[in-house]
Amino acid sequence: MYGIVRSTGASGTPWGRQVRQLLCLAQLVPLPQFLPPVEPPVFQCPRRPNLGREGRPIGLKANHFQISMPRGYVHHYDVNIQPDKCPRKVNRDY
């Protein structure tokens, strides 16, 4: 990343000479090719103020579960079923 410095403009003025000297010095110092890696901040969960025993325990159902499969192809299907006409009672429930 070294180059040639060409003076343009008023190079005879003190300001022009200073600019030219700074440009020469800047080109003598090799620039780093990459920045050092920056460590991302480590996330720490906030501590609970107590043991969390308020309320009552509930059962929780989730729509996902862990599976183990042999290596191979996995097929994923999206199915959208829309009946022609929905009964009125079903429409009121939602």
PDB file of C-alpha atoms in Angstrom, residues 5-94:
ATOM      1  CA  VAL A   5       2.837  11.564  -3.569  1.00  0.00           C
ATOM      2  CA  ARG A   6       2.218  14.261  -6.127  1.00  0.00           C
ATOM      3  CA  SER A   7       1.785  17.794  -4.988  1.00  0.00           C
ATOM      4  CA  THR A   8      -1.095  19.761  -6.421  1.00  0.00           C
ATOM      5  CA  GLY A   9      -1.762  23.388  -5.743  1.00  0.00           C
ATOM      6  CA  ALA A  10       0.369  25.699  -3.661  1.00  0.00           C
ATOM      7  CA  SER A  11       3.208  23.370  -2.660  1.00  0.00           C
ATOM      8  CA  GLY A  12       5.595  26.270  -2.122  1.00  0.00           C
ATOM      9  CA  THR A  13       3.600  27.595   0.825  1.00  0.00           C
ATOM     10  CA  PRO A  14       4.390  26.400   4.364  1.00  0.00           C
ATOM     11  CA  TRP A  15       0.986  24.718   4.516  1.00  0.00           C
ATOM     12  CA  GLY A  16       1.609  22.895   1.226  1.00  0.00           C
ATOM     13  CA  ARG A  17       5.007  21.640   2.449  1.00  0.00           C
ATOM     14  CA  GLN A  18       3.489  20.371   5.709  1.00  0.00           C
ATOM     15  CA  VAL A  19       0.760  18.515   3.854  1.00  0.00           C
ATOM     16  CA  ARG A  20       3.323  16.975   1.508  1.00  0.00           C
ATOM     17  CA  GLN A  21       5.513  15.888   4.456  1.00  0.00           C
ATOM     18  CA  LEU A  22       2.547  14.325   6.259  1.00  0.00           C
ATOM     19  CA  LEU A  23       1.520  12.462   3.122  1.00  0.00           C
ATOM     20  CA  CYS A  24       5.046  11.118   2.691  1.00  0.00           C
ATOM     21  CA  LEU A  25       5.149   9.966   6.323  1.00  0.00           C
ATOM     22  CA  ALA A  26       1.714   8.372   6.041  1.00  0.00           C
ATOM     23  CA  GLN A  27       2.815   6.347   3.035  1.00  0.00           C
ATOM     24  CA  LEU A  28       6.015   5.114   4.705  1.00  0.00           C
ATOM     25  CA  VAL A  29       4.033   3.490   7.522  1.00  0.00           C
ATOM     26  CA  PRO A  30       2.405   0.277   6.246  1.00  0.00           C
ATOM     27  CA  LEU A  31      -1.301   0.053   6.981  1.00  0.00           C
ATOM     28  CA  PRO A  32      -2.625  -3.047   8.758  1.00  0.00           C
ATOM     29  CA  GLN A  33      -4.313  -5.446   6.364  1.00  0.00           C
ATOM     30  CA  PHE A  34      -7.050  -6.327   8.846  1.00  0.00           C
ATOM     31  CA  LEU A  35      -8.398  -5.173  12.147  1.00  0.00           C
ATOM     32  CA  PRO A  36      -7.856  -7.398  15.172  1.00  0.00           C
ATOM     33  CA  PRO A  37     -10.934  -9.440  16.085  1.00  0.00           C
ATOM     34  CA  VAL A  38     -13.245  -7.771  18.563  1.00  0.00           C
ATOM     35  CA  GLU A  39     -14.541  -9.916  21.382  1.00  0.00           C
ATOM     36  CA  PRO A  40     -18.346  -9.778  21.493  1.00  0.00           C
ATOM     37  CA  PRO A  41     -19.771  -8.887  24.895  1.00  0.00           C
ATOM     38  CA  VAL A  42     -20.696 -11.935  26.942  1.00  0.00           C
ATOM     39  CA  PHE A  43     -24.401 -12.021  27.754  1.00  0.00           C
ATOM     40  CA  GLN A  44     -25.209 -12.682  31.383  1.00  0.00           C
ATOM     41  CA  CYS A  45     -28.768 -13.272  32.440  1.00  0.00           C
ATOM     42  CA  PRO A  46     -29.937 -10.986  35.228  1.00  0.00           C
ATOM     43  CA  ARG A  47     -30.123 -12.721  38.587  1.00  0.00           C
ATOM     44  CA  ARG A  48     -33.545 -13.376  40.030  1.00  0.00           C
ATOM     45  CA  PRO A  49     -34.242 -11.340  43.171  1.00  0.00           C
ATOM     46  CA  ASN A  50     -35.636 -14.396  44.997  1.00  0.00           C
ATOM     47  CA  LEU A  51     -36.109 -18.096  44.403  1.00  0.00           C
ATOM     48  CA  GLY A  52     -39.171 -17.552  42.220  1.00  0.00           C
ATOM     49  CA  ARG A  53     -41.736 -19.413  44.266  1.00  0.00           C
ATOM     50  CA  GLU A  54     -44.684 -17.093  43.799  1.00  0.00           C
ATOM     51  CA  GLY A  55     -47.728 -18.358  41.952  1.00  0.00           C
ATOM     52  CA  ARG A  56     -48.597 -21.971  41.290  1.00  0.00           C
ATOM     53  CA  PRO A  57     -46.957 -24.536  39.015  1.00  0.00           C
ATOM     54  CA  ILE A  58     -48.697 -25.225  35.711  1.00  0.00           C
ATOM     55  CA  GLY A  59     -48.357 -27.885  33.049  1.00  0.00           C
ATOM     56  CA  LEU A  60     -46.946 -26.611  29.798  1.00  0.00           C
ATOM     57  CA  LYS A  61     -47.404 -28.169  26.381  1.00  0.00           C
ATOM     58  CA  ALA A  62     -45.017 -27.303  23.562  1.00  0.00           C
ATOM     59  CA  ASN A  63     -45.390 -27.812  19.836  1.00  0.00           C
ATOM     60  CA  HIS A  64     -41.859 -29.117  19.355  1.00  0.00           C
ATOM     61  CA  PHE A  65     -39.886 -32.098  20.513  1.00  0.00           C
ATOM     62  CA  GLN A  66     -36.422 -33.568  20.122  1.00  0.00           C
ATOM     63  CA  ILE A  67     -35.892 -36.351  17.598  1.00  0.00           C
ATOM     64  CA  SER A  68     -32.921 -38.388  16.454  1.00  0.00           C
ATOM     65  CA  MET A  69     -32.701 -39.495  12.826  1.00  0.00           C
ATOM     66  CA  PRO A  70     -30.162 -41.329  10.737  1.00  0.00           C
ATOM     67  CA  ARG A  71     -28.289 -39.229   8.195  1.00  0.00           C
ATOM     68  CA  GLY A  72     -30.177 -38.857   4.944  1.00  0.00           C
ATOM     69  CA  TYR A  73     -32.775 -36.738   3.268  1.00  0.00           C
ATOM     70  CA  VAL A  74     -35.360 -34.824   5.254  1.00  0.00           C
ATOM     71  CA  HIS A  75     -38.600 -33.863   3.524  1.00  0.00           C
ATOM     72  CA  HIS A  76     -40.623 -30.949   4.871  1.00  0.00           C
ATOM     73  CA  TYR A  77     -44.194 -30.328   3.785  1.00  0.00           C
ATOM     74  CA  ASP A  78     -46.387 -27.297   4.436  1.00  0.00           C
ATOM     75  CA  VAL A  79     -50.066 -28.192   4.314  1.00  0.00           C
ATOM     76  CA  ASN A  80     -52.846 -25.613   4.277  1.00  0.00           C
ATOM     77  CA  ILE A  81     -56.381 -26.998   4.550  1.00  0.00           C
ATOM     78  CA  GLN A  82     -59.258 -24.592   4.000  1.00  0.00           C
ATOM     79  CA  PRO A  83     -62.797 -25.977   4.007  1.00  0.00           C
ATOM     80  CA  ASP A  84     -65.279 -24.580   1.495  1.00  0.00           C
ATOM     81  CA  LYS A  85     -67.644 -23.271   4.157  1.00  0.00           C
ATOM     82  CA  CYS A  86     -66.998 -23.115   7.877  1.00  0.00           C
ATOM     83  CA  PRO A  87     -69.912 -23.640  10.312  1.00  0.00           C
ATOM     84  CA  ARG A  88     -71.026 -20.533  12.214  1.00  0.00           C
ATOM     85  CA  LYS A  89     -70.257 -22.041  15.611  1.00  0.00           C
ATOM     86  CA  VAL A  90     -66.600 -22.590  14.677  1.00  0.00           C
ATOM     87  CA  ASN A  91     -66.293 -18.996  13.463  1.00  0.00           C
ATOM     88  CA  ARG A  92     -67.626 -17.698  16.793  1.00  0.00           C
ATOM     89  CA  ASP A  93     -65.127 -19.708  18.857  1.00  0.00           C
ATOM     90  CA  TYR A  94     -62.146 -17.928  17.316  1.00  0.00           C
TER      91      TYR A  94
END
